[in-house]
PDB file of C-alpha atoms in Angstrom:
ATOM      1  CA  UNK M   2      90.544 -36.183 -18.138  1.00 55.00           C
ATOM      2  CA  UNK M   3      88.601 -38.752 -16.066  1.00 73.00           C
ATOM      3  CA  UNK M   4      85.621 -37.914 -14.082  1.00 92.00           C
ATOM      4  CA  UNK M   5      84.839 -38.705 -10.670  1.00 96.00           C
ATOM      5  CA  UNK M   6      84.975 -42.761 -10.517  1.00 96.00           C
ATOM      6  CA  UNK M   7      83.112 -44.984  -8.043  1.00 97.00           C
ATOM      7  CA  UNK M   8      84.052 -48.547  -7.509  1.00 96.00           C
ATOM      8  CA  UNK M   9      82.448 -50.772  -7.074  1.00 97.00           C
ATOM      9  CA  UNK M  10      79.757 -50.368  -9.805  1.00 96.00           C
ATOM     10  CA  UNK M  11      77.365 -52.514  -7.757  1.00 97.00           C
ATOM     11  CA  UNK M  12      78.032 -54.235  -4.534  1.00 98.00           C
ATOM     12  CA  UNK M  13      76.004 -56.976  -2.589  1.00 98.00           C
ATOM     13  CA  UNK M  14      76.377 -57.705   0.811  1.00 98.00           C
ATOM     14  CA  UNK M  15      74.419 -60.451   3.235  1.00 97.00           C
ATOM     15  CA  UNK M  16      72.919 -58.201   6.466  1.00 97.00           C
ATOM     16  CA  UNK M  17      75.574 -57.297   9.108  1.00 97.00           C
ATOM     17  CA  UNK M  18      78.496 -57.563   6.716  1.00 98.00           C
ATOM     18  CA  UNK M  19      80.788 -54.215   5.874  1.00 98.00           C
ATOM     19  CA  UNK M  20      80.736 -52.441   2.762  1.00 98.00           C
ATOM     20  CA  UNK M  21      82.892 -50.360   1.544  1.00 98.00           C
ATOM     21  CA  UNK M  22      82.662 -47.713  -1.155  1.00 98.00           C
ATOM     22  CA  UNK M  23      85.078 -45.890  -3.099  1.00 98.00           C
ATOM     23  CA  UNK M  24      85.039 -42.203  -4.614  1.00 97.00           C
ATOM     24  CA  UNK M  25      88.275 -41.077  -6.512  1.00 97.00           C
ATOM     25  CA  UNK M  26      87.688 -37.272  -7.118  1.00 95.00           C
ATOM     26  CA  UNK M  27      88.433 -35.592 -10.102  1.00 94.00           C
ATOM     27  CA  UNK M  28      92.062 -34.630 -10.910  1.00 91.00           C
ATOM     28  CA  UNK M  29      92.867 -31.664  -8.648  1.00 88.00           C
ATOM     29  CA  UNK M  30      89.829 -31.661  -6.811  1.00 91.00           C
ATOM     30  CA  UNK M  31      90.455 -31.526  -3.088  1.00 90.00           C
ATOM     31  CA  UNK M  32      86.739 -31.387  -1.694  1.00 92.00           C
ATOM     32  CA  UNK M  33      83.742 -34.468  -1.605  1.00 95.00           C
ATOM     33  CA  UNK M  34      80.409 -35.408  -1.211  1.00 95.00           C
ATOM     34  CA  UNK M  35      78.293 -38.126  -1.174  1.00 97.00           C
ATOM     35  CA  UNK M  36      74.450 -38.824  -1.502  1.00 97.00           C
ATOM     36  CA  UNK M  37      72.365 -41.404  -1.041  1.00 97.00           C
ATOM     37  CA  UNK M  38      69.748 -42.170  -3.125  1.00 96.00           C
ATOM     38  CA  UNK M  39      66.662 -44.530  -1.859  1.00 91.00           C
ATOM     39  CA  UNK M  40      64.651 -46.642  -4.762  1.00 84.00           C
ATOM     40  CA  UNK M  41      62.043 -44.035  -6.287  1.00 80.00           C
ATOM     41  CA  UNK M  42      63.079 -40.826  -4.218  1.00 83.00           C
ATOM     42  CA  UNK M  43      65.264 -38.216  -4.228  1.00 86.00           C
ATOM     43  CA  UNK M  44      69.143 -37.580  -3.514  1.00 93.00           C
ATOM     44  CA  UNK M  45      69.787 -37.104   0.530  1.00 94.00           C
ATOM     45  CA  UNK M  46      73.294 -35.399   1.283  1.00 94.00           C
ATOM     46  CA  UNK M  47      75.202 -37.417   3.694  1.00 96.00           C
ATOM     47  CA  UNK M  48      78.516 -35.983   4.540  1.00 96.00           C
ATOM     48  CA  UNK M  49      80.741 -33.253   3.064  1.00 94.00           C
ATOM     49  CA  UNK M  50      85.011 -33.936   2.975  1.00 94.00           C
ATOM     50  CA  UNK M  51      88.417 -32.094   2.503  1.00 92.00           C
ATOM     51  CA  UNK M  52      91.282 -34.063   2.530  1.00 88.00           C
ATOM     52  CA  UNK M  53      91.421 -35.906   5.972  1.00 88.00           C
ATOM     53  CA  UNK M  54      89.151 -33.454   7.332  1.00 93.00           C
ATOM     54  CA  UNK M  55      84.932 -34.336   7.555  1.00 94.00           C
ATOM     55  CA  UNK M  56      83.541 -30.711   7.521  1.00 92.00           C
ATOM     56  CA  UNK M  57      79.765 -31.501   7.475  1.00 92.00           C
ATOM     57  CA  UNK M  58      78.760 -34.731   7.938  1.00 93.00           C
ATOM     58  CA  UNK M  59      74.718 -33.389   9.302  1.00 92.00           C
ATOM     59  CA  UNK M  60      73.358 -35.986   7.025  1.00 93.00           C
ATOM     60  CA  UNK M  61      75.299 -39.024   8.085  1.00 95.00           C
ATOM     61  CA  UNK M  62      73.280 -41.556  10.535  1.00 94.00           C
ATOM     62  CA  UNK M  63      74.236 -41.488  13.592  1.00 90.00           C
ATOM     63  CA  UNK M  64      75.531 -45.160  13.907  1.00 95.00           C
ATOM     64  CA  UNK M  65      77.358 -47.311  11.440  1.00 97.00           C
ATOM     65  CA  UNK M  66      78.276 -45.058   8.873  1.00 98.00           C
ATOM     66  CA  UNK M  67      81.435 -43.325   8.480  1.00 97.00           C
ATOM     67  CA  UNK M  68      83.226 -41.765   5.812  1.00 97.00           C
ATOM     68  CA  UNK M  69      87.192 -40.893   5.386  1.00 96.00           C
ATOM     69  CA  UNK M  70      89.431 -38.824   2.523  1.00 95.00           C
ATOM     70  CA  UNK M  71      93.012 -40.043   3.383  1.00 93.00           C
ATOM     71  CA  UNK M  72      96.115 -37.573   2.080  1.00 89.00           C
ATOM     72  CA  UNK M  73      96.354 -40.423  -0.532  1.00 89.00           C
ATOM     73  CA  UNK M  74      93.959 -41.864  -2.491  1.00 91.00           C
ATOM     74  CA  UNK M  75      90.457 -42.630  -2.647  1.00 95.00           C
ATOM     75  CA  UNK M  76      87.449 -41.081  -0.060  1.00 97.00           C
ATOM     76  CA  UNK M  77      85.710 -43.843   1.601  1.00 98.00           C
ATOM     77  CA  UNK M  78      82.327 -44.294   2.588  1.00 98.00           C
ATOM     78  CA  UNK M  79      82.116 -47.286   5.262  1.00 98.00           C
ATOM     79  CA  UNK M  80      78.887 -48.878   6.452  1.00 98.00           C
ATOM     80  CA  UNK M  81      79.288 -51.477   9.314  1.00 98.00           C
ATOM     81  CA  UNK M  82      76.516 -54.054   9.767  1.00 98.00           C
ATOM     82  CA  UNK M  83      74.267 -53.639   7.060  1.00 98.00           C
ATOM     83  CA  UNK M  84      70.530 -53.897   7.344  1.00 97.00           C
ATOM     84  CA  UNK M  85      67.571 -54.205   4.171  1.00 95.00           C
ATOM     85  CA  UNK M  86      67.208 -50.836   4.424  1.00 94.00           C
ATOM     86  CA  UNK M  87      70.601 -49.476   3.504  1.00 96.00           C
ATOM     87  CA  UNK M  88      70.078 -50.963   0.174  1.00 96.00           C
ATOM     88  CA  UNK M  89      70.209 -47.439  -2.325  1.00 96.00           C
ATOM     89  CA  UNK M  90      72.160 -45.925  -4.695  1.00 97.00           C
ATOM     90  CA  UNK M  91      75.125 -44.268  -3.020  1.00 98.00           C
ATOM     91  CA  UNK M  92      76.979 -41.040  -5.474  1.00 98.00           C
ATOM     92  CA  UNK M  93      80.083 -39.187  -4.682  1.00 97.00           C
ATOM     93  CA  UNK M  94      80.945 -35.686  -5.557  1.00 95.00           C
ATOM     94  CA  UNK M  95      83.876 -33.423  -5.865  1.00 94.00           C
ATOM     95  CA  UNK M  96      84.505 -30.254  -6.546  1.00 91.00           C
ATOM     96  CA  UNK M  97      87.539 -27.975  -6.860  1.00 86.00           C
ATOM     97  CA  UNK M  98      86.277 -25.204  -4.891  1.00 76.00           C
ATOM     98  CA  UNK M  99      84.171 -25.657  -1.698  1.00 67.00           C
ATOM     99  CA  UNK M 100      81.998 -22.878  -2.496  1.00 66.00           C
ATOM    100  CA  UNK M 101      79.677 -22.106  -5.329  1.00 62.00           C
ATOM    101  CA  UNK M 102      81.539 -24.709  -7.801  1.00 76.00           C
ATOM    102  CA  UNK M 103      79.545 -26.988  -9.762  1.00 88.00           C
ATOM    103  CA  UNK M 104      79.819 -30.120  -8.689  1.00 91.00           C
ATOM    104  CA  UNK M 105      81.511 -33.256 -10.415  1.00 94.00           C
ATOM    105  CA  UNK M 106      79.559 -36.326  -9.845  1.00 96.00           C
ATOM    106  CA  UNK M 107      80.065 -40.195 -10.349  1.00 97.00           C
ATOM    107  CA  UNK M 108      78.044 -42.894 -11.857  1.00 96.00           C
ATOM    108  CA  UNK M 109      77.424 -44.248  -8.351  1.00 97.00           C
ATOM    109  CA  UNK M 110      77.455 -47.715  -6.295  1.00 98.00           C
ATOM    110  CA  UNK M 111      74.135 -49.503  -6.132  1.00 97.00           C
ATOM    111  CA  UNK M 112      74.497 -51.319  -2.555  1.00 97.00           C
ATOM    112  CA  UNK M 113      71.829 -54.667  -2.484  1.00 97.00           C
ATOM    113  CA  UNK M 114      71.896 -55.660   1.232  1.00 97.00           C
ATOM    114  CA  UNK M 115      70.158 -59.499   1.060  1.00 95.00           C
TER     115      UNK M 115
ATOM    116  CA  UNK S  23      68.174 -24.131   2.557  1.00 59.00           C
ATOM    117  CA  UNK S  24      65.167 -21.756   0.659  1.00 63.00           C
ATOM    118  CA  UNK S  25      62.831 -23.605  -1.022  1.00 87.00           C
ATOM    119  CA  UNK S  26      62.101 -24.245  -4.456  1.00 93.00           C
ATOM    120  CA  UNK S  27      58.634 -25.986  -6.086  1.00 94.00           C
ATOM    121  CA  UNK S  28      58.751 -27.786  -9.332  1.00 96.00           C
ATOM    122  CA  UNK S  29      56.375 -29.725 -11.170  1.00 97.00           C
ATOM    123  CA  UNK S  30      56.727 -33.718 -10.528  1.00 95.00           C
ATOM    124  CA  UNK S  31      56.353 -34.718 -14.038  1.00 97.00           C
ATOM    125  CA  UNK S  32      56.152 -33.013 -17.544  1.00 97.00           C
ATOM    126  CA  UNK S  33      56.183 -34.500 -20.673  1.00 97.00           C
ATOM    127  CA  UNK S  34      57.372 -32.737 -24.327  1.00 96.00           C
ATOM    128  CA  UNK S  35      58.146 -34.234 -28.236  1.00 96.00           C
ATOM    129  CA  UNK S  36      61.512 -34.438 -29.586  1.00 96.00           C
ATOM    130  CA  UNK S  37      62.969 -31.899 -31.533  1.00 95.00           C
ATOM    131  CA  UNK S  38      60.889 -28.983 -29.939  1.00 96.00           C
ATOM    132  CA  UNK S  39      61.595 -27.001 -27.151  1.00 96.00           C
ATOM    133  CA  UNK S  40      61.056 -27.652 -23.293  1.00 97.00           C
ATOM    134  CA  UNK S  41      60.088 -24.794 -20.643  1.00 98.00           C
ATOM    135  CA  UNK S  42      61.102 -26.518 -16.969  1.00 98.00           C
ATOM    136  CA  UNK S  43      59.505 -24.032 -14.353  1.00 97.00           C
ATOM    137  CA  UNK S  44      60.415 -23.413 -10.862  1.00 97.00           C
ATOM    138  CA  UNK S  45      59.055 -21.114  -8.263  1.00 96.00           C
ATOM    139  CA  UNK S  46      61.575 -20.158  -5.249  1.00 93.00           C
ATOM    140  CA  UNK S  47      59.694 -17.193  -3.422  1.00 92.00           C
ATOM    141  CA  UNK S  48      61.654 -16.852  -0.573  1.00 90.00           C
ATOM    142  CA  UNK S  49      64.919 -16.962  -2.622  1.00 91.00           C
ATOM    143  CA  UNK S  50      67.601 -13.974  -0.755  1.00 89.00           C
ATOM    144  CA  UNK S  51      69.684 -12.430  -2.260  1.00 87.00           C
ATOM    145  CA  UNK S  52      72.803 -14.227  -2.302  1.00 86.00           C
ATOM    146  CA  UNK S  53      71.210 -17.312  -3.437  1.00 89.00           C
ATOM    147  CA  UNK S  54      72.476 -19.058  -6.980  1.00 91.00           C
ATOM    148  CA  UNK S  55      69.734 -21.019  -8.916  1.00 93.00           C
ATOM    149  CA  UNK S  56      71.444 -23.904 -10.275  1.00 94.00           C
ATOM    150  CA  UNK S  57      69.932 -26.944 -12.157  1.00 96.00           C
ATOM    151  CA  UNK S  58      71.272 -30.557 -12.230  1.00 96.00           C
ATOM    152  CA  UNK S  59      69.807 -33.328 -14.281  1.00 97.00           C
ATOM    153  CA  UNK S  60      70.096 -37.342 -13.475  1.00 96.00           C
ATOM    154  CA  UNK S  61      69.805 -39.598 -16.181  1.00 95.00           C
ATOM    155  CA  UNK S  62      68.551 -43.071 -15.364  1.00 91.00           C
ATOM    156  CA  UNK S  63      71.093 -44.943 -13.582  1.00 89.00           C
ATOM    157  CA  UNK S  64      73.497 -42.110 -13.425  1.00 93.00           C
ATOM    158  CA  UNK S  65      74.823 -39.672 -11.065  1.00 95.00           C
ATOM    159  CA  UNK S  66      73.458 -36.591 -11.583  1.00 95.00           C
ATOM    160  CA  UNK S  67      74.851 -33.557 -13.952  1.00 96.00           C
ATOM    161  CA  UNK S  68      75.723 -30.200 -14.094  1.00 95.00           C
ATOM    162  CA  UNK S  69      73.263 -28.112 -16.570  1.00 96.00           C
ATOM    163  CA  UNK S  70      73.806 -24.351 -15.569  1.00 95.00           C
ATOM    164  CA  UNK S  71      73.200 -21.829 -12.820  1.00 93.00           C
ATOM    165  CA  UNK S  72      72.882 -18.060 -12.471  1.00 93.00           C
ATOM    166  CA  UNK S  73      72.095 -14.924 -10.034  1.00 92.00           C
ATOM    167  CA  UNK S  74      70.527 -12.335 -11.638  1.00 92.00           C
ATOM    168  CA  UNK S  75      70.545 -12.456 -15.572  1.00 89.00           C
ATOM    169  CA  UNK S  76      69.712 -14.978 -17.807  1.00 92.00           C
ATOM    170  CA  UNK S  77      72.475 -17.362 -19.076  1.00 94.00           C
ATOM    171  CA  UNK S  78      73.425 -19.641 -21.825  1.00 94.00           C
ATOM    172  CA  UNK S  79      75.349 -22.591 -22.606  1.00 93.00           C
ATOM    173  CA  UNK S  80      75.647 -25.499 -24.464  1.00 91.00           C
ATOM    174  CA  UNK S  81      73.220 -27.237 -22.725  1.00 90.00           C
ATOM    175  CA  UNK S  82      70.530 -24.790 -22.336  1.00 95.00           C
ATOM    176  CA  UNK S  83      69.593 -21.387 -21.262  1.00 97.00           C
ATOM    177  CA  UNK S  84      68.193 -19.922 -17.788  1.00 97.00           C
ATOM    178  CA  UNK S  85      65.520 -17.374 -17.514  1.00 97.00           C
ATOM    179  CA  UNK S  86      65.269 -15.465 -13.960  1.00 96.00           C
ATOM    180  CA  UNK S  87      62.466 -13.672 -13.535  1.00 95.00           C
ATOM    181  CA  UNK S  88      62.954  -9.914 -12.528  1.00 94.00           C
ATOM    182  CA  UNK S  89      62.130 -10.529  -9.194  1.00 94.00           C
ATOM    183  CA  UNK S  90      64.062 -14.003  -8.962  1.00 94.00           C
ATOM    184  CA  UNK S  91      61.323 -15.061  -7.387  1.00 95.00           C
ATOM    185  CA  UNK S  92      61.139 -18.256 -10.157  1.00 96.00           C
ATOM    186  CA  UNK S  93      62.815 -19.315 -12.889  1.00 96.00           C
ATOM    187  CA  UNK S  94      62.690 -21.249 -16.503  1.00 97.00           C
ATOM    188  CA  UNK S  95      64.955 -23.668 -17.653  1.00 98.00           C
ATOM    189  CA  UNK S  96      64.619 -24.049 -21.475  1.00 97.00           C
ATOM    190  CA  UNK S  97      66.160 -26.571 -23.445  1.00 97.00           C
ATOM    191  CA  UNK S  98      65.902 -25.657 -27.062  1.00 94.00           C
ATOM    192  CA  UNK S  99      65.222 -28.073 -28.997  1.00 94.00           C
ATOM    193  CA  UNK S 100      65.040 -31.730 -27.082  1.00 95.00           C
ATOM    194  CA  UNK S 101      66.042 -34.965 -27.760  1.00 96.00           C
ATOM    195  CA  UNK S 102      65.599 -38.309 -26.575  1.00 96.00           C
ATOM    196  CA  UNK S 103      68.266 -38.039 -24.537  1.00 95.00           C
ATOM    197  CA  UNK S 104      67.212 -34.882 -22.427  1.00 96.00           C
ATOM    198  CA  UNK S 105      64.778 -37.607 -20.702  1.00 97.00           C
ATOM    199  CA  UNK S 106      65.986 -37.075 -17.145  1.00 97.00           C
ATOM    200  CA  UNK S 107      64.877 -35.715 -13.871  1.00 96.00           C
ATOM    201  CA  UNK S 108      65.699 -32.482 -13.926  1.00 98.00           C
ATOM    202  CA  UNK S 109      66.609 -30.483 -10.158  1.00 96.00           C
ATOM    203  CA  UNK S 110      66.123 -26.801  -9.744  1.00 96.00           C
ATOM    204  CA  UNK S 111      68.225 -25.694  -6.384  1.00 93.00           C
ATOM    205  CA  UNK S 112      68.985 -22.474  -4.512  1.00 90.00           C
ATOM    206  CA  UNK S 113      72.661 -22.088  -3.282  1.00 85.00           C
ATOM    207  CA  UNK S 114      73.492 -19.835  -1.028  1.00 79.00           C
ATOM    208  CA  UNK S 115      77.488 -18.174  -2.136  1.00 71.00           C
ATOM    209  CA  UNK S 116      78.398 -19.541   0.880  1.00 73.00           C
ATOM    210  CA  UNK S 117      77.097 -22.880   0.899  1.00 75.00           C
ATOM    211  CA  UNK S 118      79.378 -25.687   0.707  1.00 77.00           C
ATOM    212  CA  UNK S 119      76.415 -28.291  -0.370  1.00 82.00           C
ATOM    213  CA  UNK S 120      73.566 -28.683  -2.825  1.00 86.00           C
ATOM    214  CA  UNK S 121      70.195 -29.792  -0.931  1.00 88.00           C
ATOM    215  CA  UNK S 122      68.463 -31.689  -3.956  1.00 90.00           C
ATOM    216  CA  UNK S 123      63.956 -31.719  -4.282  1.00 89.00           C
ATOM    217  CA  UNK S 124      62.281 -34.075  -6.256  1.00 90.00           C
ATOM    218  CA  UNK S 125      62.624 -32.157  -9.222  1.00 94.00           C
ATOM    219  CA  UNK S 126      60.844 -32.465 -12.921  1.00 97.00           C
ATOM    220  CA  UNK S 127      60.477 -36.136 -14.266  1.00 96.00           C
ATOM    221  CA  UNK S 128      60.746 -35.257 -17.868  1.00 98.00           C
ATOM    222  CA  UNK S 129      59.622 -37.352 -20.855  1.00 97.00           C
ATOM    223  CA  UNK S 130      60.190 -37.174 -24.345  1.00 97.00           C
ATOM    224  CA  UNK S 131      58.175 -38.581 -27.234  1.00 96.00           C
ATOM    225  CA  UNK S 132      59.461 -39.453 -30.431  1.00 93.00           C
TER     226      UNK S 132
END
């Protein structure tokens, strides 16, 4: 029964290139999350999904970011143009309720913007 | 999201047991305590939650005070691997998303 996997494990991108990050929920889980964790603090929601619906995204910056969870397959969490200081640890989340469920996370993507 | 106040760091041996407070005074009523605990370089993990009355699992157990105005996260007996910052977090039922703190850095001696 896999957990929730994140691809890639580490990514590295030159400033103003696109990265993309990957969150395959746990089997049967139909709701996720993601986080972003900066070096030495704590874990800053970002953006809540259902399948191909965003229903919270009040932690998302306003410009760049985006995030999608397609019918099929993976949820994606997009930044365009990448600066220094989107270099963090980025973690999805699923759970199989939206409410009140514990929630399922992965080992994360470490994103190194150069 | 209520508020909840933990110590930044707290430091325990292995093999004895490990009291993790947290104070939440303005917790309502339909607010679930829940802790989470992030291993280095990991995601973080489920540990346990509750409303009123204590609970146990595998993991560890959850004291609420009467007035659930804090709480107590014990783990029984530690290990080396319990090292971990652990995240004490009110939930409302309703809520659709955890709101993490800084939690408890803690640290375990051999």
């Amino acid at each position: 029964n896999a957990g929730v996997m994140q691809n890639p494990r580490h990514l590295v991108r030159r400033r103003g290139q696109e990265a993309r990050l990957r969150c395959s929920p746990m089997k049967g889980h139909s709701h996720v999350y993601w986080y972003r964790q900066l070096p030495e603090e704590g874990l800053k929601f970002m953006v809540y999904l259902q399948k191909e619906n965003i229903i919270d995204e009040s932690g998302m910056p306003k410009e760049r970011f985006s995030a999608e969870f397609p019918k099929e397959g993976p949820s994606i969490l997009r930044i365009q143009q990448v600066v220094r200081g989107d270099s963090a640890a980025y973690f999805c989340a699923s759970s199989i309720f939206a409410t009140n469920e514990k929630l399922f996370f992965g080992s994360g993507t470490q994103l190194s913007v150069l | 999201d209520a508020k909840t106040t933990q110590p930044n760091s707290m430091e325990s041996n292995e093999e004895e047991p490990v009291h993790l407070p947290c104070n939440h005074s303005t917790i309502s009523g339909t607010d679930y305590i829940h802790w989470y605990r992030q291993l280095p370089s990991q995601g973080p993990e489920y540990v346990i939650h509750g409303l009123t009355s204590n609970v146990n699992n595998r993991m560890a157990s959850l004291a609420i005070a009467e007035d659930r105005k804090s709480s107590t996260l014990i783990l029984h007996r530690a290990t080396l691997r319990d090292a971990a910052v652990y995240y004490c977090i009110l939930r409302d039922q309703g809520a659709q998303k955890l709101v993490f703190g800084q939690g408890t850095r803690l640290t375990i001696n051999p």
